CSV table of C-alpha atoms in Angstrom, one decimal:
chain,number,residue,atom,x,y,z
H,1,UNK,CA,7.4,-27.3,27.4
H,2,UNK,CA,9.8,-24.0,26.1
H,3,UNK,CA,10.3,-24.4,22.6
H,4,UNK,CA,14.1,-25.4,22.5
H,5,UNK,CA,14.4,-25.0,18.0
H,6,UNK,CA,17.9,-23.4,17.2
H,7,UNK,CA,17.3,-19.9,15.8
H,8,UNK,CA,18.3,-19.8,12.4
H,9,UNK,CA,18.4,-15.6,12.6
H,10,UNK,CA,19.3,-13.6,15.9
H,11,UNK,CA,19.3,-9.7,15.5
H,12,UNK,CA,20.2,-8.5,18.9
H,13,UNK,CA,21.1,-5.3,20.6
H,14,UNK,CA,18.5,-3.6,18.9
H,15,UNK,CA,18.3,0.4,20.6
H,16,UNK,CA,14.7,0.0,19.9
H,17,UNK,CA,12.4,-2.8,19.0
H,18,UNK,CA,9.2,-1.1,17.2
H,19,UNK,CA,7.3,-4.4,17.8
H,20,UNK,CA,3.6,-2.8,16.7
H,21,UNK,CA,2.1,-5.1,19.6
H,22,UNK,CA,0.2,-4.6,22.3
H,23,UNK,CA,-2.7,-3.2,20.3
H,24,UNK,CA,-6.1,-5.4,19.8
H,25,UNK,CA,-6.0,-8.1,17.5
H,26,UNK,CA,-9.4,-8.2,15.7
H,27,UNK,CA,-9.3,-5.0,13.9
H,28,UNK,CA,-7.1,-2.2,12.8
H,29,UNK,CA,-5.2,0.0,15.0
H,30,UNK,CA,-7.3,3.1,15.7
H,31,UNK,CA,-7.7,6.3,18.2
H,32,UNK,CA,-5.0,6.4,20.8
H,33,UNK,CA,-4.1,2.5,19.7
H,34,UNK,CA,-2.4,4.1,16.8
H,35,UNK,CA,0.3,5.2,18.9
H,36,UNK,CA,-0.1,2.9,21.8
H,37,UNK,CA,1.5,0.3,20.8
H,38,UNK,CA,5.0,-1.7,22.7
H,39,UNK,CA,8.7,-0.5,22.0
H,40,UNK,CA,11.8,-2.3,23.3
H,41,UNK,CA,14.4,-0.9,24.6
H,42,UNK,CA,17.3,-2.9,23.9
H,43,UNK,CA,16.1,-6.0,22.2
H,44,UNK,CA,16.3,-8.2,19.8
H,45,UNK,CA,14.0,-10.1,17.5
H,46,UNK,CA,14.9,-14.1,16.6
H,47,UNK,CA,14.3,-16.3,13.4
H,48,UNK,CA,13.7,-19.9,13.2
H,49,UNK,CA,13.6,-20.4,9.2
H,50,UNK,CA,10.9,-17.7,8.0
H,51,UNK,CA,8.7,-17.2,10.7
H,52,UNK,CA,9.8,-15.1,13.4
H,53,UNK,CA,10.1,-17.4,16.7
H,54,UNK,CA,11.0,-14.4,19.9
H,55,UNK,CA,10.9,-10.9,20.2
H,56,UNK,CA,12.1,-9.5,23.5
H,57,UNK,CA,14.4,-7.6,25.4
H,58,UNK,CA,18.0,-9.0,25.8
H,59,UNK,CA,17.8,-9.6,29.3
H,60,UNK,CA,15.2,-12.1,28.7
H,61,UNK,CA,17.4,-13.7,25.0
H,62,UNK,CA,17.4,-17.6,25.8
H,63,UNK,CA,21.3,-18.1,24.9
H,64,UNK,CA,20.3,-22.0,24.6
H,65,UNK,CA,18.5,-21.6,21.1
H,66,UNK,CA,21.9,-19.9,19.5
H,67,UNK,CA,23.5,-22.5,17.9
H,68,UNK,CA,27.1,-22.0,16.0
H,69,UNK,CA,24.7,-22.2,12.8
H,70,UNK,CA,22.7,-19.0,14.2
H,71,UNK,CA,23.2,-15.9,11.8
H,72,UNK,CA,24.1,-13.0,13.8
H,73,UNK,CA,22.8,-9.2,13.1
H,74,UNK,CA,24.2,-6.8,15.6
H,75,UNK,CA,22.0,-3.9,15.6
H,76,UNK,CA,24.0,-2.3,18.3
H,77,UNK,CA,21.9,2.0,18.3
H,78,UNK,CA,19.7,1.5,16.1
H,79,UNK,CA,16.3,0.5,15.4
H,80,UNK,CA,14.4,-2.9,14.6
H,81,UNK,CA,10.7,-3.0,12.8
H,82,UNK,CA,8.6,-4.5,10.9
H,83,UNK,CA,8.9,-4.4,7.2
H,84,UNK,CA,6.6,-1.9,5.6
H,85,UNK,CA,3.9,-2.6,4.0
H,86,UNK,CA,2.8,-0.9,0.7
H,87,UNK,CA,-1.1,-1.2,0.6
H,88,UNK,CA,-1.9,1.1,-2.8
H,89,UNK,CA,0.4,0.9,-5.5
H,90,UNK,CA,0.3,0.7,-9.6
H,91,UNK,CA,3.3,-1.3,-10.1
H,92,UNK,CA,2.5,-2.7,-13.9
H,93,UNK,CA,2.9,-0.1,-16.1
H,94,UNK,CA,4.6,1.2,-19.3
H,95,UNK,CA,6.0,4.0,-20.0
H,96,UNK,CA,6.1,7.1,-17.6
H,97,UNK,CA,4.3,10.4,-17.9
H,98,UNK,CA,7.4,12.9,-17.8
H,99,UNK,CA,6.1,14.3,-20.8
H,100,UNK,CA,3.4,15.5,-18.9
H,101,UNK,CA,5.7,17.0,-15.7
H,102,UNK,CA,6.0,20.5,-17.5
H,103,UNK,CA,2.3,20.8,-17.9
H,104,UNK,CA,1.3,20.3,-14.3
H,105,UNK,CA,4.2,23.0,-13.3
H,106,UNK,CA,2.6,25.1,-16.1
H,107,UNK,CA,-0.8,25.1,-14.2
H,108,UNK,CA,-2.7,22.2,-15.9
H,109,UNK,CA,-4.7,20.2,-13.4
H,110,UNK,CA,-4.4,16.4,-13.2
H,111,UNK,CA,-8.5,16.3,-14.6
H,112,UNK,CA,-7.5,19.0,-17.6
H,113,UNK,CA,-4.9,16.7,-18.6
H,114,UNK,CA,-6.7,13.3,-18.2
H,115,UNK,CA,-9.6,15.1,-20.6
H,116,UNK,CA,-7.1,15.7,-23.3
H,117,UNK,CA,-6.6,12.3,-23.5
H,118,UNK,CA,-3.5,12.3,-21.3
H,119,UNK,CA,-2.8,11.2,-17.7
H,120,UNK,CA,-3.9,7.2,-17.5
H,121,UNK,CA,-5.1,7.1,-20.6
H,122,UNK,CA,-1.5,8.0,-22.0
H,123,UNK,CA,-0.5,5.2,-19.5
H,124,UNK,CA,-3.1,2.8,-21.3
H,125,UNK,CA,-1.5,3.5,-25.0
H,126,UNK,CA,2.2,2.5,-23.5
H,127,UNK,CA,1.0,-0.1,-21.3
H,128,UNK,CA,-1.2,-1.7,-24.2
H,129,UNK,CA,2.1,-1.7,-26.8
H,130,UNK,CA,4.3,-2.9,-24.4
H,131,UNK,CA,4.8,-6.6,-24.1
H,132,UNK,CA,4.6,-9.1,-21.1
H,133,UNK,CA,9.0,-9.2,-21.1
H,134,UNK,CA,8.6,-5.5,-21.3
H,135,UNK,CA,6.3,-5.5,-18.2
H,136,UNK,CA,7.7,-7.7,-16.1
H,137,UNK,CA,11.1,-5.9,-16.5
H,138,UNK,CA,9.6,-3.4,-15.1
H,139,UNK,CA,7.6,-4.6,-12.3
H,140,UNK,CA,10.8,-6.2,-11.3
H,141,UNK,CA,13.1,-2.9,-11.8
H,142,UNK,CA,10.4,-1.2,-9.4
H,143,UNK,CA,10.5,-3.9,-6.9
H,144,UNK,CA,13.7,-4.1,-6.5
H,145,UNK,CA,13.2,-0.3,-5.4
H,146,UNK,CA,11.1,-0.7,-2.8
H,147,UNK,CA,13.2,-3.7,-1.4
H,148,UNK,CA,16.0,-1.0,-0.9
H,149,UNK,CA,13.3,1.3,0.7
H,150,UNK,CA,12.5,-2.2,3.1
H,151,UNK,CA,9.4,-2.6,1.2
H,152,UNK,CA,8.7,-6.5,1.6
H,153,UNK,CA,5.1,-6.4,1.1
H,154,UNK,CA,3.3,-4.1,-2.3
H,155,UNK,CA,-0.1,-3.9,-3.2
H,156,UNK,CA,-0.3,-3.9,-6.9
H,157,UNK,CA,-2.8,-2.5,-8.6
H,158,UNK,CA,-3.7,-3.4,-12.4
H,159,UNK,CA,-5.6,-0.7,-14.4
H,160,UNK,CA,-3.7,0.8,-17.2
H,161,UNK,CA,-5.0,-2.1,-19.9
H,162,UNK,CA,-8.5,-1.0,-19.9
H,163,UNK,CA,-9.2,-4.1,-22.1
H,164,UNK,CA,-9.7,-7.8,-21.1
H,165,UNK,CA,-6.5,-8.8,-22.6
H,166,UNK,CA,-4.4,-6.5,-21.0
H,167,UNK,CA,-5.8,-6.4,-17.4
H,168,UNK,CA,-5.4,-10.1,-17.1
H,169,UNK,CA,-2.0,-10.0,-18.0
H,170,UNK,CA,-1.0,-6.9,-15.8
H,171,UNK,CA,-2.8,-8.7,-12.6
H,172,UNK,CA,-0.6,-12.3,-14.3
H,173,UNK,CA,3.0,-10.0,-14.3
H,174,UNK,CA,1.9,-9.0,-10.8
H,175,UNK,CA,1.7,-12.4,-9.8
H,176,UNK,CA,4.8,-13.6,-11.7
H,177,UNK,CA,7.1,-10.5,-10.5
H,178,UNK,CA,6.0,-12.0,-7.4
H,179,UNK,CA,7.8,-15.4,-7.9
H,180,UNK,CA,10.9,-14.0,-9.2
H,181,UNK,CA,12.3,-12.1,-6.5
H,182,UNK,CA,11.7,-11.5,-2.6
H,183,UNK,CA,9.0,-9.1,-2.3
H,184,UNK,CA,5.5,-10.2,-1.6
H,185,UNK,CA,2.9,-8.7,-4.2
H,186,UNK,CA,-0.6,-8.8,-3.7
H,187,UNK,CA,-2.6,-8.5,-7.2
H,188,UNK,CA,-5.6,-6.0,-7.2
H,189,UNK,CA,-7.8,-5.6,-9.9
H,190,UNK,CA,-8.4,-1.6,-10.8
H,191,UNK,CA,-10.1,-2.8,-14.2
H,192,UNK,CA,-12.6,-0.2,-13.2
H,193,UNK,CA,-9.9,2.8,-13.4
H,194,UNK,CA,-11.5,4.9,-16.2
H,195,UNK,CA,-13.3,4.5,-19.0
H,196,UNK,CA,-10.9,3.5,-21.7
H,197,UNK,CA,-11.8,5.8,-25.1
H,198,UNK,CA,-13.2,2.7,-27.0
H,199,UNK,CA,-16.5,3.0,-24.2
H,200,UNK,CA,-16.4,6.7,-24.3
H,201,UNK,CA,-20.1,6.6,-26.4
H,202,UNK,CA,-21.5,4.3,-24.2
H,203,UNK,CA,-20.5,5.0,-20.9
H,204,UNK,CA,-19.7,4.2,-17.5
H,205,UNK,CA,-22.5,1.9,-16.8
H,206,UNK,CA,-21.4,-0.5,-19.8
H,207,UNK,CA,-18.1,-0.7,-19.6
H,208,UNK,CA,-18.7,-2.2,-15.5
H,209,UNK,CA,-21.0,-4.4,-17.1
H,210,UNK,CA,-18.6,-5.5,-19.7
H,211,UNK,CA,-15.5,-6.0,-16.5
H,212,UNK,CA,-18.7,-7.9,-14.8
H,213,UNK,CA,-19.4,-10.3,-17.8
H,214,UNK,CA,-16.0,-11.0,-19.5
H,215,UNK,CA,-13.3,-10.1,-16.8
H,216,UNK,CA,-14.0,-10.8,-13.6
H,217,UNK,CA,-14.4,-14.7,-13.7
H,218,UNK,CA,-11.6,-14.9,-15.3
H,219,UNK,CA,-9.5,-13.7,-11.8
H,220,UNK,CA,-10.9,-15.9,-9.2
H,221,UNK,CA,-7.8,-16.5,-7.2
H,222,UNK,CA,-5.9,-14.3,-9.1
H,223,UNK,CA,-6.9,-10.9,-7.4
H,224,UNK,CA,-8.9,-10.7,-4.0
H,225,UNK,CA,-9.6,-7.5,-4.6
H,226,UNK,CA,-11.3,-5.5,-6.6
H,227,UNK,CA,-10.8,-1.3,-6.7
H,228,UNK,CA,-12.6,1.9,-8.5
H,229,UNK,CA,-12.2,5.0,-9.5
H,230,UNK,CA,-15.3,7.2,-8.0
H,231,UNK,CA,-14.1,10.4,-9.0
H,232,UNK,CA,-15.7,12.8,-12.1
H,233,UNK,CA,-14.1,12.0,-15.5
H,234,UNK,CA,-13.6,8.4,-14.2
H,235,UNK,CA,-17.3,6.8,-12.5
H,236,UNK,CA,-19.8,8.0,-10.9
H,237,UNK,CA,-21.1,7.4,-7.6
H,238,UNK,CA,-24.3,5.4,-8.8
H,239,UNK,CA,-22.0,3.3,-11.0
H,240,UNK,CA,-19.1,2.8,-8.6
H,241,UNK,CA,-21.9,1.5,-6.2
H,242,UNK,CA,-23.2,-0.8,-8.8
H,243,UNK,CA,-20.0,-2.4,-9.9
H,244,UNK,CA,-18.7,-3.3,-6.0
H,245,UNK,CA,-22.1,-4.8,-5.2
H,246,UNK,CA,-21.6,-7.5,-8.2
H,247,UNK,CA,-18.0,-7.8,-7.4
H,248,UNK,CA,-19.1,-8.8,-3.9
H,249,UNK,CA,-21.2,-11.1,-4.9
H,250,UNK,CA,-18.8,-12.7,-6.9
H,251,UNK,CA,-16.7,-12.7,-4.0
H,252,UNK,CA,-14.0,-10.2,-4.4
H,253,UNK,CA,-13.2,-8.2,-1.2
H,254,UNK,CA,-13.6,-4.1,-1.6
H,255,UNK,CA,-11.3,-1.1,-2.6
H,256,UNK,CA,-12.0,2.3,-3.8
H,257,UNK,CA,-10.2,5.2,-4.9
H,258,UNK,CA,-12.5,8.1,-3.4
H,259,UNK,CA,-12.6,11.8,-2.3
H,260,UNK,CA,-9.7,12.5,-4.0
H,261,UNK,CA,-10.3,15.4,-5.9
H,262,UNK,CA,-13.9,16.0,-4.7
H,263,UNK,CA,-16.6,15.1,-2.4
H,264,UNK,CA,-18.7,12.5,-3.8
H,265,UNK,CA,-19.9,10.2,-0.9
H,266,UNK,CA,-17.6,7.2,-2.6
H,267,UNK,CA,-15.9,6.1,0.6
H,268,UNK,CA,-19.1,5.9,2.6
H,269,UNK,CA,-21.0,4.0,-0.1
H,270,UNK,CA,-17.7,1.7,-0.4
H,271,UNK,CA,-18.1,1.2,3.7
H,272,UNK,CA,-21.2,0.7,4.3
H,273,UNK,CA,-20.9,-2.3,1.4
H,274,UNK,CA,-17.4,-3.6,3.5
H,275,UNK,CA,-14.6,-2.2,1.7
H,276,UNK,CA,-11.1,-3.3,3.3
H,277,UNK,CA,-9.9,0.4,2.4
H,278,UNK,CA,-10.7,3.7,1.1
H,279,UNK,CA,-8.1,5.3,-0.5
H,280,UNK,CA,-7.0,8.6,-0.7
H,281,UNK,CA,-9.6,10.5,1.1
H,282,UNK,CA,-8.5,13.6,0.6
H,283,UNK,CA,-12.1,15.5,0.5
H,284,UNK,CA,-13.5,13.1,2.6
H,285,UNK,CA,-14.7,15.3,6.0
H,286,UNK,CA,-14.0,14.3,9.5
H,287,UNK,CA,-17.9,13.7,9.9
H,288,UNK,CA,-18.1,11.2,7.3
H,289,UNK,CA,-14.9,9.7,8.5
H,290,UNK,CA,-16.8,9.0,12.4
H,291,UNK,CA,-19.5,8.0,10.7
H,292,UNK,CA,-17.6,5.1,8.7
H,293,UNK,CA,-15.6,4.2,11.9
H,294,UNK,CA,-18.8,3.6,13.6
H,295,UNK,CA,-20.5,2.1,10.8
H,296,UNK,CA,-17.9,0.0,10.0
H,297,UNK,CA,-16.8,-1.1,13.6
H,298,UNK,CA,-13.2,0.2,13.0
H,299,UNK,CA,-12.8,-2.6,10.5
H,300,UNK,CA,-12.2,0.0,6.9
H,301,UNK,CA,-9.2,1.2,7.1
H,302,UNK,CA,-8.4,5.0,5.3
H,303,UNK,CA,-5.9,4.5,3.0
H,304,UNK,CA,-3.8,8.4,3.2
H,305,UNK,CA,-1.5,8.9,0.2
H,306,UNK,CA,0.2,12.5,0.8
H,307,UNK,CA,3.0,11.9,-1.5
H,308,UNK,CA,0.0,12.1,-4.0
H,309,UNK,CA,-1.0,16.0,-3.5
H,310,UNK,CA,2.6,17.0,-2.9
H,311,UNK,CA,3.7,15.6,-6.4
H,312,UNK,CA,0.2,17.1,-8.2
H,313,UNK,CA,0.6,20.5,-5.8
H,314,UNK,CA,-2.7,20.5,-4.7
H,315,UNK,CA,-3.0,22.9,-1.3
H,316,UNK,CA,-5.9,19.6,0.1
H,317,UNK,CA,-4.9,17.0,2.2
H,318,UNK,CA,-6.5,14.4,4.3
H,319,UNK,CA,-7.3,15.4,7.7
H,320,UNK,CA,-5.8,12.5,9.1
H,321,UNK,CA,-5.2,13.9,12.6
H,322,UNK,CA,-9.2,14.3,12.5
H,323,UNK,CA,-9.6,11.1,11.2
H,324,UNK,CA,-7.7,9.7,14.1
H,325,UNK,CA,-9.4,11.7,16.8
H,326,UNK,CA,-12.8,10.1,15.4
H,327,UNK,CA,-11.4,6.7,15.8
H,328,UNK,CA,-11.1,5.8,12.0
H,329,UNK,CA,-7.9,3.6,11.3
H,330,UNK,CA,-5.5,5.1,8.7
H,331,UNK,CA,-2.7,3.4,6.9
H,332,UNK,CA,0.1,5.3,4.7
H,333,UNK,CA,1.5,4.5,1.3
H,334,UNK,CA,3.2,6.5,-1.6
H,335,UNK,CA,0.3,5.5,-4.2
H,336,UNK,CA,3.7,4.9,-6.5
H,337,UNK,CA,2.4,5.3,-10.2
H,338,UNK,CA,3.8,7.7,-13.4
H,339,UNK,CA,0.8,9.8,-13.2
H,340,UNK,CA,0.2,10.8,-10.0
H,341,UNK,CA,3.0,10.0,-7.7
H,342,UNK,CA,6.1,8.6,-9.3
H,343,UNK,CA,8.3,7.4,-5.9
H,344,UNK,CA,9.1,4.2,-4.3
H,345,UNK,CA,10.1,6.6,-1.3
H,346,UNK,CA,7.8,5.4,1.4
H,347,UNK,CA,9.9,6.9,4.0
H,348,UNK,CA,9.1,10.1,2.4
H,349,UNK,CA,5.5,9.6,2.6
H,350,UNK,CA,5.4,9.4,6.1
H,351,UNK,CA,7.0,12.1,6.6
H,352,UNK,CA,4.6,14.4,4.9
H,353,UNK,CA,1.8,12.5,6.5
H,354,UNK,CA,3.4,14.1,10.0
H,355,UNK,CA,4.1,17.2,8.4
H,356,UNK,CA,0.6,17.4,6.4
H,357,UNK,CA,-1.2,15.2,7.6
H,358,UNK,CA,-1.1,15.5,11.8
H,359,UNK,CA,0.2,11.9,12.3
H,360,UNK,CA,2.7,11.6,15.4
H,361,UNK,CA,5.7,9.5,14.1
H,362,UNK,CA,4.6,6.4,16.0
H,363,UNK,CA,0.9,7.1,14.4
H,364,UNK,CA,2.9,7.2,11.2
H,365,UNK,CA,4.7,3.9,11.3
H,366,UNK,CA,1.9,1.8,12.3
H,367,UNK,CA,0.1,3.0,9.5
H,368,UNK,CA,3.1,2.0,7.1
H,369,UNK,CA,3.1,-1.5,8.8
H,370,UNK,CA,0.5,-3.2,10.7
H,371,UNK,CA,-2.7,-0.7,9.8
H,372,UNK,CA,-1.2,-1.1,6.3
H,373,UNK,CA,-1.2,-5.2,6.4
H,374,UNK,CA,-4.9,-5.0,7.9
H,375,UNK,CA,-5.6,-3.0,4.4
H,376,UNK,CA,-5.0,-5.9,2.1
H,377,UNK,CA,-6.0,-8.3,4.3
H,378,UNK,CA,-2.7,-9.9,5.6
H,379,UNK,CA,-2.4,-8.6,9.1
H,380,UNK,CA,-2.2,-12.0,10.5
H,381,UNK,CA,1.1,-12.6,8.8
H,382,UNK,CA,2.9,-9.5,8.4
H,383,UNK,CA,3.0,-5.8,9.9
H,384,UNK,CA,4.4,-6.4,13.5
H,385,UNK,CA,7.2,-8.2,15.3
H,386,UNK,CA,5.4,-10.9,17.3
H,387,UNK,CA,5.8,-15.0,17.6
H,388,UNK,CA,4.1,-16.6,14.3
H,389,UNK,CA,4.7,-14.2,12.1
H,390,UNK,CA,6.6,-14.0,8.9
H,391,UNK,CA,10.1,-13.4,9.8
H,392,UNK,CA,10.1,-9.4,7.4
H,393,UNK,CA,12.3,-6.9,9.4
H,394,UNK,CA,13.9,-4.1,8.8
H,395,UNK,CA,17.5,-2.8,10.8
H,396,UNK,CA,17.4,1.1,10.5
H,397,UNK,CA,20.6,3.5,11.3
H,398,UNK,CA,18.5,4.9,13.6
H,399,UNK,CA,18.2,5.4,17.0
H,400,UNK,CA,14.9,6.2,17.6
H,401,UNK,CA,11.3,6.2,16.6
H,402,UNK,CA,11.2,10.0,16.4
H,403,UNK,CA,14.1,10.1,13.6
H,404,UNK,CA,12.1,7.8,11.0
H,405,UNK,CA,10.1,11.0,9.7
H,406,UNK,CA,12.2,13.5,10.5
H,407,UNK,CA,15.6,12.5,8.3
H,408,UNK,CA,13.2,13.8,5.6
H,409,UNK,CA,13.5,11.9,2.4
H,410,UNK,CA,16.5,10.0,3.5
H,411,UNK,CA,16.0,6.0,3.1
H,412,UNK,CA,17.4,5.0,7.0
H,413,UNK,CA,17.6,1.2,6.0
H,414,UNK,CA,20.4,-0.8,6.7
H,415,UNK,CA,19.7,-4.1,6.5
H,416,UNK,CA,16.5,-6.2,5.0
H,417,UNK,CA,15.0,-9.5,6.1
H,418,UNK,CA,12.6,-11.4,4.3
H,419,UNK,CA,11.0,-14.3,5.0
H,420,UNK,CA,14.3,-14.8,7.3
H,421,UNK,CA,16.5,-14.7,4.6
H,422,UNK,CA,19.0,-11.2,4.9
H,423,UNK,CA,18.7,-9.3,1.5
């Protein structure tokens, strides 16, 4: 029998529906996927409560399920989509690094400044002083950000305690900025980001071992993830390699941050152990990238970040048209932090992923929706407009497809829906 359950939520006359369907639905969107995927021309996507219930063209709207209780959206010329998806942020933090702005413009390279004792470990000091009110201020001042940027979905990385203490209660502000508001967060634990100054004589290798013994037990079903930093001045590829083995053992899914500043093999190694992502990937070559598509089945996704070399103005970034070509899947995000890539601007970041990058714009927002949702794990609730899934759409003044990365910089959302409930 037709489901006959009023819609709570009808947005309707929609120019185009961006529905991210179509694709398969046991792994990430890859190859010509990427951009394979279903648009509607004037459609509409329906609610029932917070899950979304129809998506469809209006000739096809079943007028018996709109009730006088029905919310209406028009979304006469413009454009319906999923909400994105931030899959690699460092939302806990305190502070900001503008201190450090007019050393990078006066040539200093993010390394030179992380070795003076600046750079995260400046972020460690501020984050360490601050308090948990203090933090979760924050969190909540940047989240409300990315709402407005029809964000309903960040990744959020801890990392800038470097202590047991202070990691838990980043990944527990995380989880409590969460509550408070409408955005989704998803904790990960970037314990593992450098070596804070108190290991410095002893190393890499022991500080791992001390996350392993006295901090990761302590987040079972507080983080599913765990994340490194396989880069040099942060861990080596021997002791990244280490750490991720006894993490997955202990059951944490996989991250790294590799191949950002140089080759070291840290994406591969992360792979072939079943990382979810690898992120930034900037060094990392087209070859490696086929190899870790086949390797992996298409199931790790690349994790680009081109807001990242832009803000640090580094001439490298990922080859993510080759990437594509060789059938690895890629997602997008801004890698918002105050280091590296202070914006919430998302939008922004996909358009220098077209620009820099060699993504088409419907290779582009896939990767800052579905492919990004497949990256932390949640692409069977969130990413694309289909039956079952939680009811997160976006209404852009848009027309198009084409426009989202070409406005460049401009935030092209009208309207937010989380969870069913308008913003």
């Amino acid at each position: 029998m037709p489901d006959l359950t009023p819609f709570t939520l009808l947005i309707q006359h929609a120019a185009q529906v961006l529905t991210l369907a179509g694709g398969p639905t046991t792994r990430p969107l890859a190859g010509a996927d990427l951009g394979g995927w279903r648009i509607i021309e004037n459609g509409y996507v329906a609610c029932v409560a917070g899950t979304i219930a129809a998506v469809g063209p209006m000739s096809e709207l079943d007028a018996d399920r709109i009730t006088a209780e029905t919310q209406l959206l028009d979304a006469t010329g413009r454009v319906l989509m999923p909400g994105l998806v931030e899959c690699h942020t460092h939302l806990v933090f305190g502070g900001n690094r503008a201190h450090e702005f007019e050393r990078k413009l006066r040539g200093e390279s993010y390394l030179d400044i992380l070795a003076s004792g600046g750079g995260i470990l400046s972020t460690v000091r501020a984050t360490r002083a601050a308090s948990e009110d203090e933090l979760l201020e924050n969190a909540l001042h940047h989240l409300d950000g990315f709402r407005r940027y029809g964000v309903t979905t960040v990744e959020a990385k801890s990392g800038y305690g470097l202590d047991r203490d202070t990691e838990l209660r980043l990944v527990r502000v995380a989880r409590q900025a969460g509550r408070q508001q409408p955005v989704r967060v998803v904790p990960t634990f970037l314990g593992a980001h450098v070596v804070p100054p108190e290991f410095k004589p002893a190393g890499p290798q022991a500080y791992v071992d001390f996350i392993l013994r006295e901090v990761l037990s302590e987040l079972k079903g507080e983080a599913a993830f765990v994340d490194i930093f396989c880069e040099e001045g942060a861990f080596p590829l021997d002791v990244s390699r280490y750490y991720l083995e006894q993490a997955h053992k202990m059951g944490f899914g996989l991250k790294i941050h590799a191949e950002q500043l140089h080759d070291l093999g840290g994406c591969e190694m992360a792979a072939a152990l079943g990382a979810t992502s690898v992120d930034h990937c900037d060094y990392l070559t087209p070859e490696a990238a086929a190899r870790i598509a086949q390797q992996t089945q298409g199931q790790t996704v690349a994790v680009l970040l081109p807001l990242v070399p832009l803000f640090l103005r580094q001439a490298k970034y990922a080859p993510g048209r080759a990437f594509i070509d060789n059938g690895l899947p890629v997602a997008v995000s801004t890698d918002f932090n105050p280091g590296s890539c202070p914006s919430k601007n998302l939008w922004l970041a996909l358009s220098v992923a077209c620009l820099n990058m060699g993504l088409t714009p419907k290779e582009a927002v896939a990767a800052a929706t579905l492919n990004a949702a497949w990256a932390i794990g949640l692409a069977a609730d969130c990413g694309s407009l289909e039956p079952g899934k939680r009811a997160d759409v976006l209404v852009l003044d848009l027309a198009s497809v084409a426009e989202i990365p070409y406005w460049l910089g401009e935030n092209p959302v009208r309207a937010v829906v989380i969870g069913g409930a308008v913003q």
